[in-house]
CSV table of C-alpha atoms in Angstrom, one decimal:
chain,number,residue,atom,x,y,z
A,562,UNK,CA,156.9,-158.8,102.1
A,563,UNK,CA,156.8,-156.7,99.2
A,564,UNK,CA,159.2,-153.9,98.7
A,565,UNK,CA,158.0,-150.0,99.0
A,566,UNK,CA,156.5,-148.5,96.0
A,567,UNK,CA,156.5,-151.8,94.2
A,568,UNK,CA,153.1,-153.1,92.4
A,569,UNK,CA,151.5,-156.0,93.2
A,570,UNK,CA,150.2,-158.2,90.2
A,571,UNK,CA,146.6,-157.2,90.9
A,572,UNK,CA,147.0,-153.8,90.6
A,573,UNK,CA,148.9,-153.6,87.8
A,574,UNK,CA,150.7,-150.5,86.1
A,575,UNK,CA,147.3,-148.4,85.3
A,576,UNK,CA,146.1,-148.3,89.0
A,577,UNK,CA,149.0,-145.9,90.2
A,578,UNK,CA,148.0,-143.8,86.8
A,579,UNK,CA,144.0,-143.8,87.9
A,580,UNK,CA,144.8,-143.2,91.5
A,581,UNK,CA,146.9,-140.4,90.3
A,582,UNK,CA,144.5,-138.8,87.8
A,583,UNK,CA,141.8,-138.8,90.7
A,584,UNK,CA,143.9,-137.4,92.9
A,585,UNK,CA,145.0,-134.7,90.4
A,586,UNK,CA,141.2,-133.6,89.4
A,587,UNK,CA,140.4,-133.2,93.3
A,588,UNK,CA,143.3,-131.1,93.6
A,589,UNK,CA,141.8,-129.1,90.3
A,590,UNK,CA,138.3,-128.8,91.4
A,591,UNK,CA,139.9,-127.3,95.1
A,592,UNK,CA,141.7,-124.6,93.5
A,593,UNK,CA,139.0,-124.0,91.5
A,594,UNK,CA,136.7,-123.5,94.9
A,595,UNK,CA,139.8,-121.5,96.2
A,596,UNK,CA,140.0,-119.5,93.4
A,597,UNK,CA,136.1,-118.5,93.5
A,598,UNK,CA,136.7,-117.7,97.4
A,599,UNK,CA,139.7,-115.0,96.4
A,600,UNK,CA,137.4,-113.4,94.2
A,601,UNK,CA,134.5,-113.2,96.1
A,602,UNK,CA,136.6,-111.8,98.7
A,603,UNK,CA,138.7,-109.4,96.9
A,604,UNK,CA,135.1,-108.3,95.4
A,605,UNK,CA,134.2,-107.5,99.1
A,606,UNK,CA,137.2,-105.5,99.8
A,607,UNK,CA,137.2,-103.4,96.9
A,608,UNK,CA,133.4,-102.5,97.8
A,609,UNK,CA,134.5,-101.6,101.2
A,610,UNK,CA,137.4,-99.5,99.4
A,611,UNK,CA,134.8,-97.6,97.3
A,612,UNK,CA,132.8,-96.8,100.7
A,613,UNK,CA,135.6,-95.9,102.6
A,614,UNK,CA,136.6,-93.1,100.4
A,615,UNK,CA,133.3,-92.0,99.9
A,616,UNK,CA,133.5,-91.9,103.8
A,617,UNK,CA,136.8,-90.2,103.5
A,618,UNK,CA,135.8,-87.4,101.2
A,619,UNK,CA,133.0,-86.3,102.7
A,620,UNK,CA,134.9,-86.0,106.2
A,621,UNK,CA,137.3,-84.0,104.1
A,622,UNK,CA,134.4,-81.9,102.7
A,623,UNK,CA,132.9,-81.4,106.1
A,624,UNK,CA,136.0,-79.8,107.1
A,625,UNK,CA,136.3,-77.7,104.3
A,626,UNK,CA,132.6,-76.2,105.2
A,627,UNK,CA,129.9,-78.8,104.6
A,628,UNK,CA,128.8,-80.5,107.7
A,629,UNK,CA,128.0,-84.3,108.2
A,630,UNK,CA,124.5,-85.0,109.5
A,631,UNK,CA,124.4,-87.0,112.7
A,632,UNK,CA,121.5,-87.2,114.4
A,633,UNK,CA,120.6,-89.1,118.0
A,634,UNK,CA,117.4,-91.2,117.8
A,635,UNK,CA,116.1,-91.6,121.3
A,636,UNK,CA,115.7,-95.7,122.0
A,637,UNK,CA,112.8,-97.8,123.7
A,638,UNK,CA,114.9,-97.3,126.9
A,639,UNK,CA,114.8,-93.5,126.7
A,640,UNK,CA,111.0,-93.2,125.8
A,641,UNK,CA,110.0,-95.4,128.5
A,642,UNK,CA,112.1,-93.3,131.0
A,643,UNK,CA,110.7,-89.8,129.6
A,644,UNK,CA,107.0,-91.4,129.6
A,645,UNK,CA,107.1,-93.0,133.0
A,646,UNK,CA,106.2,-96.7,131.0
A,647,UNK,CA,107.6,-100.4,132.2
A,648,UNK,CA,110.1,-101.5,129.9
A,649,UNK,CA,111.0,-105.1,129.9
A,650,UNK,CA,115.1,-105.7,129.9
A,651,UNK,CA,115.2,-109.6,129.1
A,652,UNK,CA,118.4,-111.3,130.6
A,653,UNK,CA,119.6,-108.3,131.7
A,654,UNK,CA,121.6,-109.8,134.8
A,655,UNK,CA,123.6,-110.8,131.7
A,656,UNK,CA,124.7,-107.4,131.2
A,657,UNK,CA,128.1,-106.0,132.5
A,658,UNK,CA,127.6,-104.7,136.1
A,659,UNK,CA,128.9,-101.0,134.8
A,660,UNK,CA,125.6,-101.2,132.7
A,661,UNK,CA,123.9,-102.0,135.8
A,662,UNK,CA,124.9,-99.5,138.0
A,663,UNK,CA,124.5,-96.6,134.8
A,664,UNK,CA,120.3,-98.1,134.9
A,665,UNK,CA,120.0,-98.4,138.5
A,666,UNK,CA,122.2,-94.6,139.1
């Protein structure tokens, strides 16, 4: 039995060294991958900053006298009820049954 951490004579002292070296560019290339991830997240989240206080400020403005434009576009579900037309609700017995009553009310 051979003791623990001991080389055998067909390994010799460079196989530890190689086995090492591999080991350490994996490592390397994984923080590189990691690294790429942080900034393509922290890219995300400072576009989603900039949007948010363009959100924020025009809330602020609309307060201040300017309005915000929202406006309600009727759906497929509406037009077919205002028109008297078949509308075609695929899976809806997949739908929660508070939906169902609301279609069938």
């Amino acid at each position: 039995a051979e003791a623990e951490g001991a080389f055998s004579p067909s390994e010799g002292p460079q196989a530890g060294t190689k086995e090492e070296g591999a080991k350490a560019k994996k490592k390397a290339k994984k923080g590189k991958k990691a690294a790429a991830v942080v900034a393509a997240v922290q890219a995300e989240w400072t576009r989603f900053e900039a949007q948010l206080v363009g959100a924020e400020e025009a809330v602020l403005r609309g307060s201040s006298g300017a309005t915000l434009a929202f406006a309600f576009v009727e759906g497929a579900l509406i037009r077919a009820l205002q028109t008297g037309r078949w509308l075609l609700l695929d899976e809806i017995n997949l739908a929660p049954p508070e939906a169902l009553e609301r279609l069938a009310g």
